[in-house]
Structure formats: C-alpha cells, structure tokens
Coordinates of C-alpha atoms in Angstrom, one line a residue:
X1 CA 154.4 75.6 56.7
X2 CA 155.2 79.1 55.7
X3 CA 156.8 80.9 58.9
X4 CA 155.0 84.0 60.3
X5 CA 156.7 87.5 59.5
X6 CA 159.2 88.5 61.9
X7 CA 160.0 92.3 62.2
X8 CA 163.6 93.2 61.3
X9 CA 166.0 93.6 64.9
X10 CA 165.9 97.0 66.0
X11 CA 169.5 96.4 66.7
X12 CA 172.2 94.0 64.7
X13 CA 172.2 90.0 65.5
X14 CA 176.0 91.2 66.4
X15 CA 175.1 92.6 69.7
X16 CA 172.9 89.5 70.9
X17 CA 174.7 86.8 72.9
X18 CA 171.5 84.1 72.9
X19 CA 168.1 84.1 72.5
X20 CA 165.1 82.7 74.8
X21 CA 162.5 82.0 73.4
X22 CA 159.3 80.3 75.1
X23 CA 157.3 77.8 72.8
X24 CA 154.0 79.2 73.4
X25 CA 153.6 82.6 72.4
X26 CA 150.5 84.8 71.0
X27 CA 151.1 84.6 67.0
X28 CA 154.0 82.7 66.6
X29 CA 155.4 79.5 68.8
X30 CA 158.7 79.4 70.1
X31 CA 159.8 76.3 66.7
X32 CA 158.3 79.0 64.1
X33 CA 160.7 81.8 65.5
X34 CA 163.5 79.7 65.7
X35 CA 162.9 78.8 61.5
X36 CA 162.7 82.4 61.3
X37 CA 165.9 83.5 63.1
X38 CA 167.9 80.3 61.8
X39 CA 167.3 81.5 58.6
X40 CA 168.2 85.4 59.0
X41 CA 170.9 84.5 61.0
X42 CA 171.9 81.1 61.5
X43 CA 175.3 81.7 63.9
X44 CA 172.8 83.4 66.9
X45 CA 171.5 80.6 69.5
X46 CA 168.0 80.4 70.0
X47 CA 167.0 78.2 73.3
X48 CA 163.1 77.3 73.5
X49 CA 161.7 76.9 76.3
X50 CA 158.6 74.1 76.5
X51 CA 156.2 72.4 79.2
X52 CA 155.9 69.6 77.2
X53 CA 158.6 67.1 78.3
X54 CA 158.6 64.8 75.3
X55 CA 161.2 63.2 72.9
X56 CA 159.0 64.8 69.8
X57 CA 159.4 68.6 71.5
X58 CA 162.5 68.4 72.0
X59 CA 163.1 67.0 68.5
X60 CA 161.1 69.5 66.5
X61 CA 163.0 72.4 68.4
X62 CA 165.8 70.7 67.2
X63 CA 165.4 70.9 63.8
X64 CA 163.7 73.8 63.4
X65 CA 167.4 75.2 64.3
X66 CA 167.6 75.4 68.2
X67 CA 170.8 75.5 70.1
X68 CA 169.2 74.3 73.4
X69 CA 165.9 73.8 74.5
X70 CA 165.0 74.0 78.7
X71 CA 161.7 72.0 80.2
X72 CA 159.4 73.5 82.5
X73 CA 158.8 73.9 85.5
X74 CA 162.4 76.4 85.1
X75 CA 165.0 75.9 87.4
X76 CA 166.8 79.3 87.5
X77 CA 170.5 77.1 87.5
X78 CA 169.7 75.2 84.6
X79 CA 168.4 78.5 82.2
X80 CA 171.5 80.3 83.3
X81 CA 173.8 77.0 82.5
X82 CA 172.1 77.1 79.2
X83 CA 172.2 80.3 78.5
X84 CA 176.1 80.5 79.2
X85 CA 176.5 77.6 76.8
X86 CA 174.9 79.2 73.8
X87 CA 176.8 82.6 74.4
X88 CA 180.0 80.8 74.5
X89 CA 178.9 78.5 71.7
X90 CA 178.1 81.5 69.9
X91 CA 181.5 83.0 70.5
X92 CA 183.7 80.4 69.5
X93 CA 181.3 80.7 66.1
X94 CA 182.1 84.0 65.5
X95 CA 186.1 84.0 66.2
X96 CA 185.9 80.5 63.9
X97 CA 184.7 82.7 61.0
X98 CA 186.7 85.8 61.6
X99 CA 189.7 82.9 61.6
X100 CA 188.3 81.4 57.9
X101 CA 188.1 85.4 56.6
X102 CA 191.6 85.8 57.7
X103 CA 192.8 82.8 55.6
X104 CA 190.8 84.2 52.9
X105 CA 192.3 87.7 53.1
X106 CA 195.9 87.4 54.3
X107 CA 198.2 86.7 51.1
X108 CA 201.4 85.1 52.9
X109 CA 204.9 85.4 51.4
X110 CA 204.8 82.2 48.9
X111 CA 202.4 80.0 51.3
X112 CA 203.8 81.1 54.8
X113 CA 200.9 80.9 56.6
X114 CA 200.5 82.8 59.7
X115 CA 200.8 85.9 61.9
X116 CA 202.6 84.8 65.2
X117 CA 206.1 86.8 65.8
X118 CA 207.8 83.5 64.9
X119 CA 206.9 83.1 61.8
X120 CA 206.5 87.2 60.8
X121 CA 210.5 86.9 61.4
X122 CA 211.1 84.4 59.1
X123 CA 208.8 85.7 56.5
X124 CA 210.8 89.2 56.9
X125 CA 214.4 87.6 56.8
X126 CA 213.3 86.0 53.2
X127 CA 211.8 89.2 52.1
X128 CA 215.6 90.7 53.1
X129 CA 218.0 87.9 51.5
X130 CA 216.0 86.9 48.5
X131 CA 217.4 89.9 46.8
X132 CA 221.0 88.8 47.2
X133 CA 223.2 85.7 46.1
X134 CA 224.1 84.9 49.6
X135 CA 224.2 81.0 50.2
X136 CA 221.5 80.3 52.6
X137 CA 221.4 77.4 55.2
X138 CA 217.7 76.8 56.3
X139 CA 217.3 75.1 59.4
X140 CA 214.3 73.6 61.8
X141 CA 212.7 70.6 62.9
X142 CA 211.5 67.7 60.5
X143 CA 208.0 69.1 58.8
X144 CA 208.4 72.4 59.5
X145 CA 208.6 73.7 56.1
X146 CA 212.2 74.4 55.0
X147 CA 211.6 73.1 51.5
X148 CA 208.6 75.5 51.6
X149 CA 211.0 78.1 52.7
X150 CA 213.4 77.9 50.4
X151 CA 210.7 78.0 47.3
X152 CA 209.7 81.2 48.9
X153 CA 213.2 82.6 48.6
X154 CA 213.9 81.8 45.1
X155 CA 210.4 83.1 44.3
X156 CA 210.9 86.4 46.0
X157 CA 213.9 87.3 44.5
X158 CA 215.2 87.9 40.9
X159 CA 215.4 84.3 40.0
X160 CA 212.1 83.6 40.2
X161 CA 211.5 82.9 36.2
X162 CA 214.7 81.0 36.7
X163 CA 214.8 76.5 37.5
X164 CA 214.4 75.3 41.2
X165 CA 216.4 72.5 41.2
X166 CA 216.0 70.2 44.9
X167 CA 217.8 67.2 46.1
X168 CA 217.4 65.5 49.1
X169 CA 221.3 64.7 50.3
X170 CA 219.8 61.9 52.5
X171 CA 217.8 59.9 50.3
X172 CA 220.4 59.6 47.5
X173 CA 223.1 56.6 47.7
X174 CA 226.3 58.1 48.3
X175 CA 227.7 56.0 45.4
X176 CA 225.1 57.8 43.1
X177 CA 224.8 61.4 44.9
X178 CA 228.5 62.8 42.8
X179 CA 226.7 62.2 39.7
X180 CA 223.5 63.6 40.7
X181 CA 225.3 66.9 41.7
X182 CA 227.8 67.5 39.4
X183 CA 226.9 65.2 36.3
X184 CA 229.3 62.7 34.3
X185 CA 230.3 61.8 30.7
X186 CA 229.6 59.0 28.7
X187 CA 231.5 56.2 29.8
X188 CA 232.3 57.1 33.5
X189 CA 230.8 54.4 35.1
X190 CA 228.6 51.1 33.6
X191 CA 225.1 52.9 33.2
X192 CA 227.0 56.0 31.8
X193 CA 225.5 55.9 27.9
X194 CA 225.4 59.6 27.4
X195 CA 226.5 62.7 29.1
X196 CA 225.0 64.3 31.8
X197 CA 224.4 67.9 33.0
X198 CA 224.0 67.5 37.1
X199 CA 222.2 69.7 39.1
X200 CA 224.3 72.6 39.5
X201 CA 224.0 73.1 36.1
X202 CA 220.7 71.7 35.6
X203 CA 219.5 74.7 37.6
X204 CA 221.2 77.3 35.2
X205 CA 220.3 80.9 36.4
X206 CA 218.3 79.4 39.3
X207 CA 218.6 77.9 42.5
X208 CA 220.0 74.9 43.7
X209 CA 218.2 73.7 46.9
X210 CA 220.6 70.9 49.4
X211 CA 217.7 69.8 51.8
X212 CA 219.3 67.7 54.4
X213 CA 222.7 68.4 54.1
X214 CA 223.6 66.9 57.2
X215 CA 223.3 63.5 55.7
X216 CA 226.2 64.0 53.1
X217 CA 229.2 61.4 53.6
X218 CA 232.3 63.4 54.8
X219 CA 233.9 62.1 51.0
X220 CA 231.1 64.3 49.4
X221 CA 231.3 67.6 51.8
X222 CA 234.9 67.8 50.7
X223 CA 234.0 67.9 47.2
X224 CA 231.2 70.1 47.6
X225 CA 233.7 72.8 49.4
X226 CA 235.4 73.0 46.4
X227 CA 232.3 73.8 44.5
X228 CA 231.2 76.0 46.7
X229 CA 234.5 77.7 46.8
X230 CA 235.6 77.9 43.1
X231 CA 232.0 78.1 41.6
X232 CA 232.5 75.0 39.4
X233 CA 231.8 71.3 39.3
X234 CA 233.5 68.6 37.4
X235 CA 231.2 65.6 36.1
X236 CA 232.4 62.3 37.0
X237 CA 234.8 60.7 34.4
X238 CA 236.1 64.4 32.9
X239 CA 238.7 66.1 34.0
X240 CA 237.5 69.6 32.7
X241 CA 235.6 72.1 35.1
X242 CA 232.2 73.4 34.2
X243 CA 231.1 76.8 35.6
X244 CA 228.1 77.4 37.3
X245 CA 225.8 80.7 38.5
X246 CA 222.9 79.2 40.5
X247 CA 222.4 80.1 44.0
X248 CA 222.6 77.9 46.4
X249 CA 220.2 76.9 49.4
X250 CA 220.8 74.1 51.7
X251 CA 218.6 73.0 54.5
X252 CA 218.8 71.0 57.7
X253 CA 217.1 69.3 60.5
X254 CA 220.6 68.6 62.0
X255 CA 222.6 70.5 64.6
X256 CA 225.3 70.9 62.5
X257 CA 227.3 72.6 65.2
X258 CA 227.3 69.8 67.3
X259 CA 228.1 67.4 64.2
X260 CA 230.9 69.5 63.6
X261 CA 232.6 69.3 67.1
X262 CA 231.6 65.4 67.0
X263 CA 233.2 64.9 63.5
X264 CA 230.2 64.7 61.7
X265 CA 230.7 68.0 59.1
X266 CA 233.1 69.9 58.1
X267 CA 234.0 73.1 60.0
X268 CA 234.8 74.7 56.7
X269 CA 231.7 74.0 54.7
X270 CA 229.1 74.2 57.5
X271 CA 231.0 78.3 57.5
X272 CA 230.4 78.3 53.7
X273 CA 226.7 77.3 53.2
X274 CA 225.9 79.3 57.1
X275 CA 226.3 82.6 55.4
X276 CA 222.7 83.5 56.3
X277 CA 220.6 81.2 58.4
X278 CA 216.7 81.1 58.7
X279 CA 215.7 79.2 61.2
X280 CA 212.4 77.6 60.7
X281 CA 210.1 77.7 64.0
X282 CA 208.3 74.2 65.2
X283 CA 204.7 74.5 65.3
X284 CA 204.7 74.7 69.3
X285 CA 206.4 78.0 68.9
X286 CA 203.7 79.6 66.8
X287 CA 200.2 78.4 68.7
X288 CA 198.5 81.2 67.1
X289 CA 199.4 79.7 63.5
X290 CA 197.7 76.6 64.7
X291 CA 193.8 77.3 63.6
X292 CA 195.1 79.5 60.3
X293 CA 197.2 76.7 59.3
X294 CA 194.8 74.3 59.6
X295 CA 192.1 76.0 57.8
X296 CA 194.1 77.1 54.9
X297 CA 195.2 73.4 54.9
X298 CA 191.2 72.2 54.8
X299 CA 190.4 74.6 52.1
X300 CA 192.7 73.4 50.2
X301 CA 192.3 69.4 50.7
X302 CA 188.6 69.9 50.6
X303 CA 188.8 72.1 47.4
X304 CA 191.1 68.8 45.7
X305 CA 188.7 66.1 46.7
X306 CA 185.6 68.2 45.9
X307 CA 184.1 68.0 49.8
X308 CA 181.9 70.8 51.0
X309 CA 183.4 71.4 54.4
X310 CA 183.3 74.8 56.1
X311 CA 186.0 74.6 59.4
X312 CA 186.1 73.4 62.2
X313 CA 183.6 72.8 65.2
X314 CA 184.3 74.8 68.5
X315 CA 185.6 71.5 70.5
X316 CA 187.6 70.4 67.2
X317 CA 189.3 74.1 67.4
X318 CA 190.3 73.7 71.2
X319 CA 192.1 70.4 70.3
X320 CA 193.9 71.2 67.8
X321 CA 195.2 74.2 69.7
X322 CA 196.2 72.1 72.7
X323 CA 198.0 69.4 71.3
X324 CA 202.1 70.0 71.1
X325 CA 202.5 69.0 67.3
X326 CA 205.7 67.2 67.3
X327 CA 205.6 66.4 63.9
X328 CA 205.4 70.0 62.7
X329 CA 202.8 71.1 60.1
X330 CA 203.6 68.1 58.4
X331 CA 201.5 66.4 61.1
X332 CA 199.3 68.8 60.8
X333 CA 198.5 68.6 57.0
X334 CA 198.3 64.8 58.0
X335 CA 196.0 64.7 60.3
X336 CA 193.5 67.4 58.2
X337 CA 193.7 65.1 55.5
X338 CA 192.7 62.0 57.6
X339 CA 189.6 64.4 59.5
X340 CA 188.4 65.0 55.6
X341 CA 188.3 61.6 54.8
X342 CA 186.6 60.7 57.9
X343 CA 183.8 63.1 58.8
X344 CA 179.8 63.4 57.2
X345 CA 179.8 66.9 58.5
X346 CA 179.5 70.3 56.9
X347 CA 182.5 71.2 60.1
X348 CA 185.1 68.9 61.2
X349 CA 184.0 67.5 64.9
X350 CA 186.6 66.1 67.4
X351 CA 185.4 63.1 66.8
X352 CA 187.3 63.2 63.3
X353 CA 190.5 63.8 64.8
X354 CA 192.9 60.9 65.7
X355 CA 193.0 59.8 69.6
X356 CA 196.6 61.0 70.0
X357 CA 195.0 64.7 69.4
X358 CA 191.9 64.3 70.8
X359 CA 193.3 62.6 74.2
X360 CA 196.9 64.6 74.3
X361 CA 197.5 65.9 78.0
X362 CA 200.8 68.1 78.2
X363 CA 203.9 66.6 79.3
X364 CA 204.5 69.2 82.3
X365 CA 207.8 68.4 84.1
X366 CA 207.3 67.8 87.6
X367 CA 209.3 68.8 90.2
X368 CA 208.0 67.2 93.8
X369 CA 204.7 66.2 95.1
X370 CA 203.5 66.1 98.6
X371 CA 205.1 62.1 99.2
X372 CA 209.1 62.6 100.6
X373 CA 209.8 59.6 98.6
X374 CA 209.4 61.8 95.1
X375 CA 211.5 64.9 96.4
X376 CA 214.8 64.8 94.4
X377 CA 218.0 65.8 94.7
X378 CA 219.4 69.1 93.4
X379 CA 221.5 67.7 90.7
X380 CA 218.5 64.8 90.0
X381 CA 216.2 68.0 89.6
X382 CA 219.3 69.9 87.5
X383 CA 219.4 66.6 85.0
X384 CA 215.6 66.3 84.2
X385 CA 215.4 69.7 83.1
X386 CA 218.3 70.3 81.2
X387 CA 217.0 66.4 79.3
X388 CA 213.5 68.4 79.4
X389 CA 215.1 71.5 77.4
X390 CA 216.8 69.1 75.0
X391 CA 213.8 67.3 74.1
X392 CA 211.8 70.5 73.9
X393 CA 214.2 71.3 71.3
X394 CA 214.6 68.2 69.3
X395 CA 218.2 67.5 70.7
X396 CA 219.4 70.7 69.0
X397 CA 222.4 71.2 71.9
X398 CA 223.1 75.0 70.6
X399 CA 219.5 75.8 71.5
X400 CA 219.4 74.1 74.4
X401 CA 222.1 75.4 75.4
X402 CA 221.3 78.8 74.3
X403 CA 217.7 78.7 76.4
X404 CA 219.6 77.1 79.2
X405 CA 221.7 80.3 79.5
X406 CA 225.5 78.2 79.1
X407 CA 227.8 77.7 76.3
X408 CA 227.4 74.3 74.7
X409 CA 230.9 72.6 77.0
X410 CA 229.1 73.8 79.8
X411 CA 225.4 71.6 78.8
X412 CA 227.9 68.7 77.5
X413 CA 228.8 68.4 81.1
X414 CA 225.9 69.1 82.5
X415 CA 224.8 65.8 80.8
X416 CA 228.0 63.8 81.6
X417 CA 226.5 64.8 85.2
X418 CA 222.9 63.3 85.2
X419 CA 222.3 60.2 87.6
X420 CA 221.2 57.2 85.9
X421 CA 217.9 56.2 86.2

C-alpha cells in the first residue's frame, strides 16, 4: 500500500508534544497517517484511536509506527494518561539525541569525557601542569581513570612524541620490581644473560607513569627517593649511576596520608612525588557524566564488534543515572559491554542491564523511625555517619575527615569512640 499524501506541518514536528489521531477519518485512516508521520518524523508519538477492540487493531497500529493506541468508547482519564506518556516518552527521546550529538561534538582533553564541574577541574589542572616537569601524583578511587589521566598529561604537553612508559607497583614481585625500574647487567642475578635498560631509561625523553605506588615495599620507596632526588638510577649488579630526563607520574588509589602516619610510606617520598596532585573524581561525584560516558563508551564497543546500536532506551537512561557506580567507569565500561552482548535491539532496554543496576535502591542513612526501640543515642547516631562518610569516600580518612569538617586525630578518635554493634 502506497500511503496517501500528507501536507507538509504548517509548523515544525519540534513544537508538537503527541499526536491523536482517530482511525477512521475521511481520506486517510488513523494506521496510514501514522506510516506517514513515522516516516517524516519517527521521534513524534502518534496515538490512534479505534472502536474496534481487537488483538489485530491494536497490532496493525502497532506496526504501522504507533506509540499508543486508546479503545472506544474514550474515557477522558485514560486519553489524558496516554497522552502524558507519549509527551514524556517523547522528551526523554529528544534529550537522548541531544545527549548522543554532544558525544559526537564535544572533543575532550585525550578521552576525558564529560562536562560536570568535577571533571572540567581536572581536565583544566592537566591542561595547566602538562607544560611543566613537575612530578605528578594522580589520585582517586579504583576505575576512575588515573592511567587515563596521566596519558592525557604526557599527551598534552611537550613530550607527547616522546615513550610512555607504565608499571603497575602492585602487580610486580618485589623481588623482580628493582630490575624492572632501574635495569641490571649481565650477570646480576641467574636469569641475567644480557644487560638491561629499566624503565626510567626505557622512557628516554618521556614519561614514566608509577600507578599504584602505594603498593611498593618500604625497601623499594627508599631506593626510589634516591632516584627521585638525584635524577639517576643504578641497574642491579653495577655500581655506576645512569642519568635519566623522563618525567615522572605516579598514581594511587591509596590514602597515602594515612599510610604514612600508620608506617606504610615514607613521609619523604610521598612530599617528593605530591608536588602536584590531581585528584580523580568517582563517578557518583559527576552524575551528569553518567549518560555521556556511557554513550561514548557504546559507540565505541559497538563500533569494535560491528553492532548497529543507537543509545539507550528512556527507562535504560533512568537506571543508569540512578545507580551509585562503585566501581567507577570501569564498572561502567563493564556493564556497556555486557548490555551489547546481550540485547537484539537497535537501543539498549533495561532489560540488558545486570540486576544489581536495574534493582539498585540508594543506601540512604537512616536516622530514627516512628518505633522508640530504633531511636539512638547521640554518639550511636555520631558513629554511623562518620562510618557513612568514610564509606562514601572509600576509606580515604583525609577526605572524610575533610567533609566531616575535623582534622584527621580528631575522626581517628571519633572512630576509637563508635559503640560496637
């Protein structure tokens, strides 16, 4: 069937909400304009309304691109209800696509997505130290980004044509992480068959990137002060210093001011890599990243695997904005990944999202309900929150202290004082 001509809007689709449409009209039935209108403008609601209450009507409307169809005899309620549904429906649409544009359009500082106050800080502080030599200690949350960060600063400053060398402090053996730093010679230890540059020097004009530093043996910071200090490194088994002119970046998910009051770090070296400090927001702090993100993270999964997926549908947006992200955009980028896999959609639905999204109810702290038996005491109602703050804040004690409004002696006592359960 070839649908009837359909005069041009005298205004733009824009400035429509919905549109009603009964089936039976003179020239054209209620399915023909919806063919018609679906095809000009496929984001603008149509809802038909029929006398025929039948599974085939309400099919056909259906597929001929209907939001909603409504059965006659009308109750007012149920039109309105409808009506409400399809403009809201047709909202969400449009902000969805305006969301997908800006992905499209905004070019981020080396992949730092988003336009929240959080992370517009951060992007600005690596604009400002990328053009110096300044030792930088990047800190945040586990799968926040700080690798990502650090790549940003040695690509936005003069070393960008320069090596990136990484190494991840925790994940090397601390018998083996000497050698991996500063190299050896032949014969230094059994496996030692040749001489080897470490990464220091591997990194030449570039940068040298520490990611969880907080994980080095107290053996190794001591060693590591010295290179930091004298700009040299001597390779296990020689007794001759080799000079060195990368930069260095180090990273942590550690409260290294706590660690050092505990014993953990070195007070001098946590000074000597904290010259500058970017602090890397968790995704809870930067809701309005949340959509961005994870559309810039579908285009590009779906662009790998070859998938035809546009967004996300309206009820797969709202729960991805609710839930509290504890594992960072790491989490994130997982659970996208997973929702690709999983859907048979053109849009990811809700129904593609794991249950711990789709059924996450926030953790609200409670302070007394109407049974005497819950009211608490002052320093019961004291303890929870400060335990709250610090489990807000991933156990960092400087921030939770810091929120809290007391220095950090003041919160250790404060948690020497909260009742057992």
């Amino acid at each position: 069937m070839v649908p009837p001509r359909l005069r041009p809007l005298r205004r733009a689709p824009d400035e429509f909400d919905a549109v009603l449409s009964d089936n039976h009209m003179v020239g054209m039935s209620g399915l023909e304009l919806c063919v018609e209108l679906h095809a000009r403008h496929p984001s603008l609601p149509v809802i038909v309304l029929t006398g025929q209450q039948s599974i085939e009507v309400a099919v056909a409307a259906l597929r001929a691109g209907a939001y909603d169809f409504v059965t006659k005899p009308l109750i007012v309620d149920a039109v309105i209800a409808a009506v409400k549904r399809a403009s809201e429906w047709r909202r969400q649409r449009a902000d969805l696509s305006r969301l997908r544009q800006e992905v499209d359009a905004v070019r981020p500082i080396d992949g730092l997505i988003g336009e929240s106050p959080a992370i517009r800080r951060v992007s600005e502080l690596i604009r400002r130290v990328a053009q110096s030599d300044a030792t930088v200690l990047i800190t945040g949350e586990s799968g926040t980004g700080k690798e990502l960060v650090a790549r940003a600063i040695h690509a936005a400053g003069p070393r960008v044509d320069k090596p990136f060398a990484a190494l991840n402090c925790g994940a090397v053996p601390e018998q083996l992480l000497e050698s991996e730093l500063f190299g050896h010679v032949k014969g230094a230890f059994t496996d030692a068959r040749r001489d080897r540059a470490g990464l220091f020097v591997q990194a030449g004009d570039g940068t040298v990137f520490l990611d969880e530093i907080g994980e080095m043996p107290l053996a190794m910071q001591v060693k590591l002060l010295r290179v930091l200090q004298e700009r040299v490194v001597r390779p296990v088994g020689s007794d001759v210093d080799v000079p060195f002119v990368a930069r260095v970046v180090c990273a942590t998910n550690r409260d290294l001011e706590t660690d050092v009051v505990e014993g953990r770090f070195r007070e001098d070296l946590y000074y000597r890599v904290n010259v500058v400090q970017v602090e890397v927001p968790p995704l809870r702090e930067r809701a309005g990243d949340v959509l961005m993100l994870a559309q810039h993270i579908l285009n590009k999964i779906a662009g790998r695997t070859g998938r035809q997926i546009a967004g996300f549908e309206p009820e797969a947006a709202r729960k991805l904005l609710a839930y509290d992200w504890p594992g960072n955009v790491r989490e994130l980028e997982n659970t996208i990944e997973r929702a690709v896999a999983l859907t048979q959609h053109v849009e990811i639905s809700s129904a593609d999202l794991p249950s711990k999204v789709c059924d996450y109810k926030p953790n609200h702290l409670t302070i007394a309900g109407d049974d005497t038996s819950e009211l608490m005491t002052l320093a019961e109602l004291q303890g929870r929150y400060v335990q709250r703050v610090l489990a807000t804040v991933g156990g960092n004690k400087s921030k939770a202290a810091k929120i809290l409004g007391i220095d950090r002696r003041s919160l250790y006592r404060r948690l020497e004082e909260v009742p057992a359960a």
